[in-house]
PDB file of C-alpha atoms in Angstrom:
ATOM      1  CA  HIS Y 352       0.000   0.000   0.000  1.00 93.00           C
ATOM      2  CA  PRO Y 353       1.347   3.476  -0.823  1.00 91.00           C
ATOM      3  CA  ASP Y 354       0.546   4.555   2.730  1.00 91.00           C
ATOM      4  CA  LEU Y 355       3.028   1.988   4.024  1.00 93.00           C
ATOM      5  CA  VAL Y 356       5.724   3.728   2.017  1.00 92.00           C
ATOM      6  CA  TYR Y 357       4.779   7.319   2.767  1.00 90.00           C
ATOM      7  CA  HIS Y 358       2.878   7.171   6.063  1.00 91.00           C
ATOM      8  CA  TRP Y 359       2.704   4.091   8.303  1.00 93.00           C
ATOM      9  CA  GLY Y 360       6.148   2.853   7.332  1.00 94.00           C
ATOM     10  CA  VAL Y 361       7.798   6.226   7.913  1.00 94.00           C
ATOM     11  CA  LYS Y 362       6.333   6.363  11.410  1.00 95.00           C
ATOM     12  CA  ALA Y 363       7.183   2.731  12.123  1.00 96.00           C
ATOM     13  CA  LYS Y 364      10.807   3.125  11.083  1.00 96.00           C
ATOM     14  CA  ALA Y 365      11.208   6.249  13.217  1.00 95.00           C
ATOM     15  CA  PHE Y 366       9.502   4.609  16.204  1.00 96.00           C
ATOM     16  CA  ALA Y 367      11.657   1.486  15.844  1.00 96.00           C
ATOM     17  CA  THR Y 368      14.815   3.594  15.732  1.00 95.00           C
ATOM     18  CA  ALA Y 369      13.791   5.672  18.745  1.00 94.00           C
ATOM     19  CA  GLY Y 370      12.440   2.711  20.687  1.00 93.00           C
ATOM     20  CA  ALA Y 371       9.320   4.752  21.437  1.00 93.00           C
ATOM     21  CA  VAL Y 372       6.808   7.092  19.844  1.00 92.00           C
ATOM     22  CA  ASP Y 373       8.983   9.673  18.094  1.00 92.00           C
ATOM     23  CA  ALA Y 374       7.515  13.004  19.161  1.00 91.00           C
ATOM     24  CA  SER Y 375       9.976  14.979  17.035  1.00 89.00           C
ATOM     25  CA  LEU Y 376       8.686  13.249  13.895  1.00 91.00           C
ATOM     26  CA  LEU Y 377       5.028  13.771  14.737  1.00 90.00           C
ATOM     27  CA  THR Y 378       5.499  17.457  15.508  1.00 88.00           C
ATOM     28  CA  HIS Y 379       7.764  18.304  12.563  1.00 85.00           C
ATOM     29  CA  PRO Y 380       5.950  21.064  10.622  1.00 79.00           C
ATOM     30  CA  TRP Y 381       7.200  19.878   7.211  1.00 79.00           C
ATOM     31  CA  LEU Y 382       5.682  16.417   7.665  1.00 74.00           C
ATOM     32  CA  ILE Y 383       2.208  17.276   8.896  1.00 69.00           C
ATOM     33  CA  GLY Y 384       0.724  17.286   5.398  1.00 69.00           C
ATOM     34  CA  HIS Y 385       1.215  13.599   4.634  1.00 76.00           C
ATOM     35  CA  LEU Y 386       2.160  11.883   7.911  1.00 86.00           C
ATOM     36  CA  HIS Y 387      -1.146  12.682   9.636  1.00 88.00           C
ATOM     37  CA  PRO Y 388       0.376  13.057  13.115  1.00 90.00           C
ATOM     38  CA  ASP Y 389      -3.062  13.022  14.754  1.00 90.00           C
ATOM     39  CA  TYR Y 390      -3.920   9.540  13.475  1.00 92.00           C
ATOM     40  CA  PRO Y 391      -4.093   6.657  15.967  1.00 95.00           C
ATOM     41  CA  LEU Y 392      -0.698   5.048  16.514  1.00 94.00           C
ATOM     42  CA  PHE Y 393      -1.457   1.356  16.962  1.00 96.00           C
ATOM     43  CA  LEU Y 394      -0.491   0.288  13.447  1.00 96.00           C
ATOM     44  CA  PRO Y 395       2.888   2.068  13.213  1.00 96.00           C
ATOM     45  CA  SER Y 396       3.646   0.947  16.768  1.00 96.00           C
ATOM     46  CA  LEU Y 397       2.885  -2.649  15.814  1.00 97.00           C
ATOM     47  CA  TYR Y 398       5.131  -2.351  12.767  1.00 97.00           C
ATOM     48  CA  ALA Y 399       7.851  -0.750  14.884  1.00 97.00           C
ATOM     49  CA  LEU Y 400       7.666  -3.576  17.409  1.00 96.00           C
ATOM     50  CA  THR Y 401       7.974  -6.053  14.529  1.00 96.00           C
ATOM     51  CA  ALA Y 402      11.081  -4.252  13.344  1.00 96.00           C
ATOM     52  CA  ARG Y 403      12.584  -4.244  16.836  1.00 95.00           C
ATOM     53  CA  LEU Y 404      11.963  -7.959  17.319  1.00 95.00           C
ATOM     54  CA  GLY Y 405      13.239  -8.744  13.833  1.00 92.00           C
ATOM     55  CA  GLY Y 406      16.497  -6.860  14.244  1.00 90.00           C
ATOM     56  CA  GLY Y 407      15.735  -4.006  11.877  1.00 92.00           C
ATOM     57  CA  PHE Y 408      13.100  -2.337   9.747  1.00 94.00           C
ATOM     58  CA  ALA Y 409      12.057  -4.288   6.640  1.00 93.00           C
ATOM     59  CA  GLU Y 410       8.824  -4.316   4.675  1.00 92.00           C
ATOM     60  CA  GLY Y 411       8.610  -8.104   4.305  1.00 93.00           C
ATOM     61  CA  PRO Y 412       7.825  -9.021   7.929  1.00 94.00           C
ATOM     62  CA  ILE Y 413       5.481  -6.054   8.198  1.00 95.00           C
ATOM     63  CA  LEU Y 414       3.464  -7.246   5.203  1.00 96.00           C
ATOM     64  CA  LEU Y 415       2.871 -10.549   6.985  1.00 96.00           C
ATOM     65  CA  TRP Y 416       0.583  -8.696   9.381  1.00 97.00           C
ATOM     66  CA  THR Y 417      -1.792  -8.118   6.457  1.00 97.00           C
ATOM     67  CA  VAL Y 418      -1.735 -11.852   5.714  1.00 97.00           C
ATOM     68  CA  ALA Y 419      -2.613 -12.509   9.357  1.00 97.00           C
ATOM     69  CA  LEU Y 420      -5.450  -9.964   9.269  1.00 97.00           C
ATOM     70  CA  VAL Y 421      -6.892 -11.484   6.093  1.00 98.00           C
ATOM     71  CA  ALA Y 422      -6.710 -14.963   7.631  1.00 97.00           C
ATOM     72  CA  ALA Y 423      -8.387 -13.706  10.804  1.00 98.00           C
ATOM     73  CA  THR Y 424     -11.184 -12.096   8.758  1.00 98.00           C
ATOM     74  CA  CYS Y 425     -11.800 -15.372   6.941  1.00 98.00           C
ATOM     75  CA  ALA Y 426     -11.736 -17.320  10.203  1.00 97.00           C
ATOM     76  CA  ALA Y 427     -14.229 -14.928  11.849  1.00 97.00           C
ATOM     77  CA  ALA Y 428     -16.855 -15.272   9.126  1.00 97.00           C
ATOM     78  CA  PRO Y 429     -18.439 -18.578  10.253  1.00 97.00           C
ATOM     79  CA  ALA Y 430     -19.326 -17.159  13.668  1.00 96.00           C
ATOM     80  CA  ALA Y 431     -21.429 -14.452  12.025  1.00 95.00           C
ATOM     81  CA  LEU Y 432     -23.373 -17.007   9.975  1.00 96.00           C
ATOM     82  CA  ARG Y 433     -23.928 -19.312  12.935  1.00 94.00           C
ATOM     83  CA  ALA Y 434     -25.137 -16.382  15.044  1.00 93.00           C
ATOM     84  CA  ALA Y 435     -27.847 -15.822  12.429  1.00 92.00           C
ATOM     85  CA  ASP Y 436     -28.771 -19.536  12.442  1.00 91.00           C
ATOM     86  CA  ALA Y 437     -27.380 -20.165   8.965  1.00 93.00           C
ATOM     87  CA  PRO Y 438     -26.663 -23.797   8.003  1.00 93.00           C
ATOM     88  CA  ASP Y 439     -23.410 -25.326   9.201  1.00 94.00           C
ATOM     89  CA  ALA Y 440     -22.470 -26.152   5.612  1.00 93.00           C
ATOM     90  CA  LEU Y 441     -22.630 -22.474   4.649  1.00 94.00           C
ATOM     91  CA  ALA Y 442     -20.626 -21.511   7.723  1.00 95.00           C
ATOM     92  CA  ARG Y 443     -17.938 -24.073   6.870  1.00 95.00           C
ATOM     93  CA  TRP Y 444     -17.572 -22.644   3.378  1.00 95.00           C
ATOM     94  CA  ALA Y 445     -17.512 -19.032   4.582  1.00 95.00           C
ATOM     95  CA  PRO Y 446     -13.704 -18.693   5.022  1.00 96.00           C
ATOM     96  CA  ALA Y 447     -13.038 -19.897   1.476  1.00 96.00           C
ATOM     97  CA  LEU Y 448     -15.789 -17.639   0.127  1.00 95.00           C
ATOM     98  CA  ILE Y 449     -14.382 -14.573   1.879  1.00 96.00           C
ATOM     99  CA  ALA Y 450     -10.870 -15.381   0.664  1.00 96.00           C
ATOM    100  CA  LEU Y 451     -11.914 -15.945  -2.949  1.00 95.00           C
ATOM    101  CA  ALA Y 452     -14.087 -12.822  -2.993  1.00 94.00           C
ATOM    102  CA  PHE Y 453     -11.774 -10.314  -1.358  1.00 96.00           C
ATOM    103  CA  VAL Y 454      -8.154 -11.411  -1.546  1.00 95.00           C
ATOM    104  CA  PRO Y 455      -8.077 -10.683  -5.334  1.00 94.00           C
ATOM    105  CA  PHE Y 456      -9.197  -7.126  -4.643  1.00 96.00           C
ATOM    106  CA  GLY Y 457      -6.690  -6.810  -1.803  1.00 95.00           C
ATOM    107  CA  ILE Y 458      -3.892  -7.844  -4.143  1.00 95.00           C
ATOM    108  CA  GLY Y 459      -5.043  -5.831  -7.149  1.00 94.00           C
ATOM    109  CA  TYR Y 460      -5.597  -2.652  -5.139  1.00 94.00           C
ATOM    110  CA  LEU Y 461      -2.284  -2.908  -3.271  1.00 94.00           C
ATOM    111  CA  THR Y 462      -3.714  -3.077   0.240  1.00 95.00           C
ATOM    112  CA  ALA Y 463      -0.802  -4.939   1.880  1.00 96.00           C
ATOM    113  CA  GLY Y 464       0.653  -2.941   4.745  1.00 96.00           C
ATOM    114  CA  GLY Y 465      -2.229  -0.467   4.833  1.00 94.00           C
ATOM    115  CA  ALA Y 466      -4.826   0.182   7.511  1.00 95.00           C
ATOM    116  CA  ASP Y 467      -7.883  -1.182   5.706  1.00 96.00           C
ATOM    117  CA  TRP Y 468      -7.863  -4.847   6.711  1.00 97.00           C
ATOM    118  CA  PRO Y 469      -7.966  -4.123  10.473  1.00 97.00           C
ATOM    119  CA  LEU Y 470     -11.250  -2.255   9.942  1.00 98.00           C
ATOM    120  CA  THR Y 471     -12.557  -5.077   7.760  1.00 98.00           C
ATOM    121  CA  LEU Y 472     -11.685  -7.576  10.467  1.00 98.00           C
ATOM    122  CA  ALA Y 473     -13.241  -5.449  13.218  1.00 98.00           C
ATOM    123  CA  LEU Y 474     -16.622  -5.323  11.489  1.00 98.00           C
ATOM    124  CA  VAL Y 475     -16.691  -9.063  10.720  1.00 98.00           C
ATOM    125  CA  LEU Y 476     -15.606  -9.849  14.290  1.00 97.00           C
ATOM    126  CA  ALA Y 477     -18.450  -7.747  15.668  1.00 97.00           C
ATOM    127  CA  LEU Y 478     -21.193  -9.233  13.475  1.00 97.00           C
ATOM    128  CA  PRO Y 479     -22.236 -12.045  15.856  1.00 95.00           C
ATOM    129  CA  GLY Y 480     -22.940  -9.460  18.546  1.00 94.00           C
ATOM    130  CA  LEU Y 481     -25.147  -7.564  16.097  1.00 95.00           C
ATOM    131  CA  LEU Y 482     -26.971 -10.664  14.829  1.00 93.00           C
ATOM    132  CA  SER Y 483     -27.340 -13.215  17.615  1.00 81.00           C
ATOM    133  CA  ASP Y 484     -30.118 -13.638  20.129  1.00 69.00           C
ATOM    134  CA  ASP Y 485     -27.377 -13.955  22.765  1.00 68.00           C
ATOM    135  CA  GLY Y 486     -29.147 -16.046  25.382  1.00 62.00           C
ATOM    136  CA  ASP Y 487     -26.567 -16.985  27.987  1.00 62.00           C
ATOM    137  CA  ASP Y 488     -23.755 -15.572  25.815  1.00 84.00           C
ATOM    138  CA  ALA Y 489     -24.749 -11.923  26.166  1.00 86.00           C
ATOM    139  CA  ARG Y 490     -21.630 -10.968  28.119  1.00 89.00           C
ATOM    140  CA  ALA Y 491     -19.355 -12.724  25.647  1.00 91.00           C
ATOM    141  CA  GLU Y 492     -21.018 -10.951  22.727  1.00 92.00           C
ATOM    142  CA  ASP Y 493     -20.736  -7.612  24.538  1.00 94.00           C
ATOM    143  CA  ALA Y 494     -17.011  -8.208  24.933  1.00 94.00           C
ATOM    144  CA  ARG Y 495     -16.652  -9.333  21.313  1.00 95.00           C
ATOM    145  CA  VAL Y 496     -18.172  -6.107  20.003  1.00 97.00           C
ATOM    146  CA  GLY Y 497     -16.232  -4.046  22.540  1.00 97.00           C
ATOM    147  CA  TYR Y 498     -12.848  -5.426  21.511  1.00 97.00           C
ATOM    148  CA  ALA Y 499     -13.728  -5.184  17.820  1.00 98.00           C
ATOM    149  CA  ALA Y 500     -14.636  -1.523  18.301  1.00 98.00           C
ATOM    150  CA  ALA Y 501     -11.367  -0.930  20.156  1.00 98.00           C
ATOM    151  CA  LEU Y 502      -9.407  -2.478  17.283  1.00 98.00           C
ATOM    152  CA  ALA Y 503     -11.145  -0.228  14.774  1.00 98.00           C
ATOM    153  CA  ALA Y 504     -10.591   2.901  16.876  1.00 98.00           C
ATOM    154  CA  ALA Y 505      -6.909   2.112  17.400  1.00 97.00           C
ATOM    155  CA  CYS Y 506      -6.072   1.837  13.713  1.00 96.00           C
ATOM    156  CA  LYS Y 507      -7.465   4.823  11.854  1.00 93.00           C
ATOM    157  CA  ILE Y 508      -9.651   7.924  12.119  1.00 92.00           C
ATOM    158  CA  GLU Y 509     -12.287   6.194   9.984  1.00 94.00           C
ATOM    159  CA  GLY Y 510     -12.092   3.361  12.470  1.00 97.00           C
ATOM    160  CA  MET Y 511     -13.285   5.639  15.244  1.00 96.00           C
ATOM    161  CA  ALA Y 512     -16.490   6.235  13.324  1.00 97.00           C
ATOM    162  CA  LEU Y 513     -16.882   2.489  12.822  1.00 98.00           C
ATOM    163  CA  ALA Y 514     -16.179   1.886  16.513  1.00 98.00           C
ATOM    164  CA  GLY Y 515     -18.925   4.295  17.515  1.00 97.00           C
ATOM    165  CA  LEU Y 516     -21.384   2.628  15.151  1.00 98.00           C
ATOM    166  CA  LEU Y 517     -20.529  -0.842  16.474  1.00 98.00           C
ATOM    167  CA  VAL Y 518     -21.046   0.247  20.056  1.00 97.00           C
ATOM    168  CA  ALA Y 519     -24.311   1.993  19.184  1.00 96.00           C
ATOM    169  CA  GLY Y 520     -25.573  -1.000  17.223  1.00 95.00           C
ATOM    170  CA  ARG Y 521     -24.848  -3.471  20.005  1.00 94.00           C
ATOM    171  CA  LEU Y 522     -26.319  -1.305  22.753  1.00 92.00           C
ATOM    172  CA  ALA Y 523     -29.431  -0.535  20.702  1.00 90.00           C
ATOM    173  CA  ARG Y 524     -29.954  -4.274  20.280  1.00 86.00           C
ATOM    174  CA  ARG Y 525     -29.542  -4.900  24.021  1.00 82.00           C
ATOM    175  CA  VAL Y 526     -31.884  -2.050  24.973  1.00 81.00           C
ATOM    176  CA  ALA Y 527     -34.511  -3.198  22.471  1.00 79.00           C
ATOM    177  CA  ARG Y 528     -34.455  -6.699  23.934  1.00 76.00           C
ATOM    178  CA  ASP Y 529     -34.280  -5.784  27.644  1.00 72.00           C
ATOM    179  CA  ARG Y 530     -36.726  -2.864  27.362  1.00 66.00           C
ATOM    180  CA  LEU Y 531     -34.720  -1.140  30.121  1.00 63.00           C
ATOM    181  CA  ARG Y 532     -36.260  -3.533  32.657  1.00 69.00           C
ATOM    182  CA  ALA Y 533     -32.841  -4.151  34.197  1.00 71.00           C
ATOM    183  CA  PRO Y 534     -30.971  -0.810  34.273  1.00 78.00           C
ATOM    184  CA  LYS Y 535     -27.995  -2.222  36.174  1.00 82.00           C
ATOM    185  CA  ARG Y 536     -27.576  -5.006  33.642  1.00 81.00           C
ATOM    186  CA  THR Y 537     -27.892  -2.516  30.808  1.00 82.00           C
ATOM    187  CA  ALA Y 538     -25.252  -0.265  32.395  1.00 88.00           C
ATOM    188  CA  ALA Y 539     -22.890  -3.214  32.825  1.00 89.00           C
ATOM    189  CA  SER Y 540     -23.429  -4.153  29.192  1.00 89.00           C
ATOM    190  CA  ALA Y 541     -22.689  -0.590  28.102  1.00 92.00           C
ATOM    191  CA  LEU Y 542     -19.436  -0.627  30.044  1.00 94.00           C
ATOM    192  CA  ARG Y 543     -18.340  -3.919  28.460  1.00 95.00           C
ATOM    193  CA  VAL Y 544     -19.197  -2.712  24.963  1.00 96.00           C
ATOM    194  CA  ALA Y 545     -17.943   0.868  25.109  1.00 97.00           C
ATOM    195  CA  GLY Y 546     -15.156   0.541  27.691  1.00 97.00           C
ATOM    196  CA  PRO Y 547     -12.349  -0.834  25.449  1.00 97.00           C
ATOM    197  CA  MET Y 548     -13.055   1.738  22.744  1.00 97.00           C
ATOM    198  CA  LEU Y 549     -13.142   4.618  25.236  1.00 97.00           C
ATOM    199  CA  LEU Y 550      -9.810   3.505  26.681  1.00 97.00           C
ATOM    200  CA  VAL Y 551      -8.223   3.486  23.226  1.00 97.00           C
ATOM    201  CA  VAL Y 552      -9.660   6.897  22.378  1.00 96.00           C
ATOM    202  CA  ALA Y 553      -8.513   8.307  25.727  1.00 96.00           C
ATOM    203  CA  LEU Y 554      -4.945   7.131  25.141  1.00 94.00           C
ATOM    204  CA  TRP Y 555      -4.967   8.585  21.615  1.00 94.00           C
ATOM    205  CA  TRP Y 556      -6.379  11.875  22.910  1.00 94.00           C
ATOM    206  CA  GLN Y 557      -3.800  12.044  25.699  1.00 93.00           C
ATOM    207  CA  ILE Y 558      -0.894  11.626  23.272  1.00 92.00           C
ATOM    208  CA  GLY Y 559      -2.331  14.192  20.876  1.00 91.00           C
ATOM    209  CA  ASP Y 560      -2.971  16.697  23.651  1.00 91.00           C
ATOM    210  CA  ARG Y 561       0.462  16.224  25.240  1.00 91.00           C
ATOM    211  CA  LEU Y 562       2.264  16.680  21.918  1.00 88.00           C
ATOM    212  CA  ALA Y 563      -0.147  19.348  20.636  1.00 87.00           C
ATOM    213  CA  LEU Y 564      -0.468  17.450  17.377  1.00 84.00           C
ATOM    214  CA  ALA Y 565      -1.902  19.501  14.573  1.00 67.00           C
ATOM    215  CA  SER Y 566      -4.994  18.070  12.946  1.00 66.00           C
ATOM    216  CA  SER Y 567      -4.439  16.686   9.477  1.00 54.00           C
ATOM    217  CA  ALA Y 568      -8.105  17.166   8.598  1.00 56.00           C
ATOM    218  CA  ARG Y 569      -8.906  19.409   5.676  1.00 59.00           C
ATOM    219  CA  VAL Y 570     -12.546  20.293   6.161  1.00 65.00           C
ATOM    220  CA  GLY Y 571     -14.502  22.576   3.885  1.00 69.00           C
ATOM    221  CA  ALA Y 572     -18.093  23.712   3.772  1.00 72.00           C
ATOM    222  CA  PHE Y 573     -20.859  21.132   3.838  1.00 77.00           C
ATOM    223  CA  THR Y 574     -23.881  21.547   1.581  1.00 78.00           C
ATOM    224  CA  PRO Y 575     -26.570  19.097   0.445  1.00 83.00           C
ATOM    225  CA  ALA Y 576     -25.410  19.573  -3.147  1.00 85.00           C
ATOM    226  CA  ARG Y 577     -21.888  18.453  -2.271  1.00 89.00           C
ATOM    227  CA  LEU Y 578     -23.312  15.445  -0.440  1.00 93.00           C
ATOM    228  CA  GLY Y 579     -25.228  14.583  -3.600  1.00 93.00           C
ATOM    229  CA  ASP Y 580     -22.016  14.805  -5.613  1.00 93.00           C
ATOM    230  CA  ALA Y 581     -20.273  12.543  -3.098  1.00 95.00           C
ATOM    231  CA  LEU Y 582     -23.043   9.928  -3.205  1.00 95.00           C
ATOM    232  CA  THR Y 583     -23.124  10.027  -7.000  1.00 95.00           C
ATOM    233  CA  GLY Y 584     -19.381   9.458  -7.122  1.00 95.00           C
ATOM    234  CA  MET Y 585     -19.593   6.621  -4.607  1.00 97.00           C
ATOM    235  CA  VAL Y 586     -22.277   4.874  -6.659  1.00 96.00           C
ATOM    236  CA  GLY Y 587     -20.061   5.221  -9.728  1.00 95.00           C
ATOM    237  CA  ALA Y 588     -17.143   3.738  -7.780  1.00 96.00           C
ATOM    238  CA  LEU Y 589     -19.125   0.535  -7.276  1.00 97.00           C
ATOM    239  CA  GLY Y 590     -17.947  -0.409 -10.752  1.00 95.00           C
ATOM    240  CA  ALA Y 591     -14.228  -0.177  -9.896  1.00 93.00           C
ATOM    241  CA  VAL Y 592     -12.390  -2.705 -12.026  1.00 90.00           C
ATOM    242  CA  ASN Y 593     -10.734  -4.610  -9.186  1.00 91.00           C
ATOM    243  CA  TRP Y 594     -14.091  -5.353  -7.579  1.00 95.00           C
ATOM    244  CA  HIS Y 595     -15.479  -7.164 -10.655  1.00 93.00           C
ATOM    245  CA  GLY Y 596     -18.994  -5.986  -9.824  1.00 95.00           C
ATOM    246  CA  LEU Y 597     -19.093  -7.475  -6.318  1.00 96.00           C
ATOM    247  CA  THR Y 598     -19.604  -4.070  -4.704  1.00 97.00           C
ATOM    248  CA  TYR Y 599     -23.048  -3.746  -6.317  1.00 97.00           C
ATOM    249  CA  LEU Y 600     -24.192  -5.950  -3.438  1.00 97.00           C
ATOM    250  CA  LEU Y 601     -23.991  -2.789  -1.307  1.00 97.00           C
ATOM    251  CA  LEU Y 602     -27.147  -1.600  -3.060  1.00 97.00           C
ATOM    252  CA  LEU Y 603     -29.014  -4.385  -1.226  1.00 97.00           C
ATOM    253  CA  VAL Y 604     -27.926  -3.240   2.226  1.00 96.00           C
ATOM    254  CA  PRO Y 605     -30.686  -0.585   2.591  1.00 96.00           C
ATOM    255  CA  LEU Y 606     -33.226  -3.371   1.999  1.00 95.00           C
ATOM    256  CA  LEU Y 607     -31.558  -5.533   4.648  1.00 95.00           C
ATOM    257  CA  ALA Y 608     -31.874  -2.674   7.132  1.00 93.00           C
ATOM    258  CA  ALA Y 609     -35.621  -3.337   7.062  1.00 91.00           C
ATOM    259  CA  VAL Y 610     -35.160  -7.013   7.957  1.00 89.00           C
ATOM    260  CA  ARG Y 611     -35.667  -7.952  11.578  1.00 84.00           C
ATOM    261  CA  GLY Y 612     -32.551  -9.601  12.948  1.00 89.00           C
ATOM    262  CA  LEU Y 613     -30.269  -8.056  10.331  1.00 94.00           C
ATOM    263  CA  ARG Y 614     -31.241  -4.469  11.014  1.00 94.00           C
ATOM    264  CA  ALA Y 615     -28.491  -3.513  13.471  1.00 95.00           C
ATOM    265  CA  ALA Y 616     -25.682  -4.912  11.330  1.00 97.00           C
ATOM    266  CA  ALA Y 617     -27.079  -3.431   8.114  1.00 97.00           C
ATOM    267  CA  LEU Y 618     -27.432  -0.004   9.728  1.00 97.00           C
ATOM    268  CA  VAL Y 619     -23.803  -0.140  10.879  1.00 98.00           C
ATOM    269  CA  VAL Y 620     -22.712  -0.802   7.286  1.00 98.00           C
ATOM    270  CA  LEU Y 621     -24.941   1.998   5.978  1.00 98.00           C
ATOM    271  CA  GLY Y 622     -23.759   4.352   8.701  1.00 98.00           C
ATOM    272  CA  GLN Y 623     -20.129   3.784   7.799  1.00 98.00           C
ATOM    273  CA  LEU Y 624     -20.829   4.426   4.117  1.00 98.00           C
ATOM    274  CA  MET Y 625     -22.720   7.614   4.988  1.00 97.00           C
ATOM    275  CA  PHE Y 626     -19.801   8.721   7.154  1.00 97.00           C
ATOM    276  CA  TYR Y 627     -17.544   8.459   4.107  1.00 97.00           C
ATOM    277  CA  ALA Y 628     -20.067  10.381   2.005  1.00 96.00           C
ATOM    278  CA  VAL Y 629     -20.202  13.213   4.550  1.00 94.00           C
ATOM    279  CA  VAL Y 630     -16.396  13.345   4.729  1.00 93.00           C
ATOM    280  CA  TYR Y 631     -16.205  13.563   0.943  1.00 94.00           C
ATOM    281  CA  ALA Y 632     -18.791  16.344   0.999  1.00 93.00           C
ATOM    282  CA  THR Y 633     -16.698  18.418   3.413  1.00 91.00           C
ATOM    283  CA  VAL Y 634     -13.356  18.030   1.649  1.00 85.00           C
ATOM    284  CA  PRO Y 635     -12.483  21.192  -0.285  1.00 81.00           C
ATOM    285  CA  GLY Y 636     -11.636  20.833  -3.934  1.00 81.00           C
ATOM    286  CA  ASP Y 637     -12.728  18.301  -6.501  1.00 86.00           C
ATOM    287  CA  ILE Y 638     -14.920  15.673  -4.822  1.00 90.00           C
ATOM    288  CA  ALA Y 639     -14.780  13.409  -7.854  1.00 91.00           C
ATOM    289  CA  ARG Y 640     -10.990  13.143  -7.609  1.00 92.00           C
ATOM    290  CA  TYR Y 641     -11.102  12.124  -3.946  1.00 92.00           C
ATOM    291  CA  VAL Y 642     -13.844   9.570  -4.584  1.00 95.00           C
ATOM    292  CA  ASP Y 643     -12.073   8.105  -7.617  1.00 93.00           C
ATOM    293  CA  THR Y 644      -8.842   7.616  -5.699  1.00 92.00           C
ATOM    294  CA  SER Y 645     -10.205   6.153  -2.467  1.00 94.00           C
ATOM    295  CA  ALA Y 646     -13.822   4.952  -2.532  1.00 96.00           C
ATOM    296  CA  ALA Y 647     -13.068   1.504  -3.969  1.00 96.00           C
ATOM    297  CA  ARG Y 648     -10.585   0.886  -1.155  1.00 96.00           C
ATOM    298  CA  LEU Y 649     -12.970   2.165   1.514  1.00 97.00           C
ATOM    299  CA  TYR Y 650     -15.576  -0.347   0.355  1.00 98.00           C
ATOM    300  CA  LEU Y 651     -13.257  -3.088   1.562  1.00 98.00           C
ATOM    301  CA  HIS Y 652     -14.076  -2.056   5.139  1.00 98.00           C
ATOM    302  CA  VAL Y 653     -17.724  -3.110   4.782  1.00 98.00           C
ATOM    303  CA  MET Y 654     -17.876  -5.539   1.843  1.00 98.00           C
ATOM    304  CA  PRO Y 655     -17.178  -8.842   3.666  1.00 98.00           C
ATOM    305  CA  ALA Y 656     -19.812  -7.984   6.265  1.00 98.00           C
ATOM    306  CA  ALA Y 657     -22.265  -6.943   3.542  1.00 98.00           C
ATOM    307  CA  LEU Y 658     -21.687 -10.210   1.680  1.00 97.00           C
ATOM    308  CA  LEU Y 659     -22.358 -12.220   4.835  1.00 97.00           C
ATOM    309  CA  LEU Y 660     -25.606 -10.326   5.437  1.00 97.00           C
ATOM    310  CA  VAL Y 661     -26.729 -11.002   1.862  1.00 96.00           C
ATOM    311  CA  LEU Y 662     -25.932 -14.700   2.322  1.00 95.00           C
ATOM    312  CA  ILE Y 663     -27.967 -14.819   5.526  1.00 95.00           C
ATOM    313  CA  ALA Y 664     -30.957 -13.153   3.857  1.00 94.00           C
ATOM    314  CA  GLY Y 665     -30.646 -15.429   0.825  1.00 93.00           C
ATOM    315  CA  ASP Y 666     -30.524 -18.503   3.043  1.00 91.00           C
ATOM    316  CA  ARG Y 667     -33.705 -17.454   4.832  1.00 88.00           C
ATOM    317  CA  VAL Y 668     -35.514 -17.046   1.534  1.00 86.00           C
ATOM    318  CA  THR Y 669     -34.325 -20.334   0.039  1.00 87.00           C
ATOM    319  CA  ARG Y 670     -35.255 -22.249   3.185  1.00 80.00           C
ATOM    320  CA  GLY Y 671     -38.720 -20.726   3.151  1.00 70.00           C
ATOM    321  CA  ARG Y 672     -38.286 -18.950   6.460  1.00 62.00           C
ATOM    322  CA  GLY Y 673     -38.861 -15.492   5.035  1.00 56.00           C
ATOM    323  CA  ILE Y 674     -36.558 -12.566   5.519  1.00 56.00           C
ATOM    324  CA  HIS Y 675     -38.724 -11.135   8.279  1.00 52.00           C
ATOM    325  CA  SER Y 676     -38.196 -14.111  10.565  1.00 42.00           C
ATOM    326  CA  GLY Y 677     -35.389 -14.328  13.072  1.00 44.00           C
ATOM    327  CA  PRO Y 678     -34.456 -12.844  16.436  1.00 43.00           C
TER     328      PRO Y 678
END
């Protein structure tokens, strides 16, 4: 990924050399434009630790983290299908399906070493907590979503938006089921779900405040017309060549948001896409250029989860259960 060369890798090499977060690099005025000093530091710190343990900075070992993240995403897929009561046969095939569907895009779009796969993994990891009826596993599912949200928040600014949506989706599901009949239990659930993310955000905020890191955001005026331009560009980006048409499945997600049992997960996917649209609408300059150069990659964050939701809905229809059945 180009960001490994010009962003994450630069930070990681400096951190590995310094043996700590290099404050002089993050506060250097010449580097603010492309190093994004205010971004979360988990990924470059992980790469720096890899370099320290490996005896020096090299791209090869760092790229293996992407392989591990892809493998973890594939391995997490069956749990989402089982949480939605999909057949075991479909769940067993899920890792191969995810690999065959998304690894070609990951290779063709040069995602190795970037910060996209951690967000992809976080959303797939959290799906069971957004789909299952929980039962006696409510605490475990709270923790699953909480740690997934923390992973997303630790990796990228976009991940903080995803983390917030995951927490909101899980808590909305718990509140809808408990009807606030047990406020103490609801409060404990909220702490388990939101606590890890809040800790990550607090650490990131503390570092940024202590170093007075300048924001790398470039925010312009927001207008409905610009939002329309952003959405139009994002729809056009569904046809990006490396996706081979798979991203058109995202057009089904608004329909899935009306399906009981899939609603929370579908709304998280839609919320993340709308977050990107709003960001595009507030970036000064040519919106089309920003969309053309990044939207296809941003779709990777939500596509595996969207595919799993489509499979769940399709399974319900083919088994005659109806898409409105479920928890």
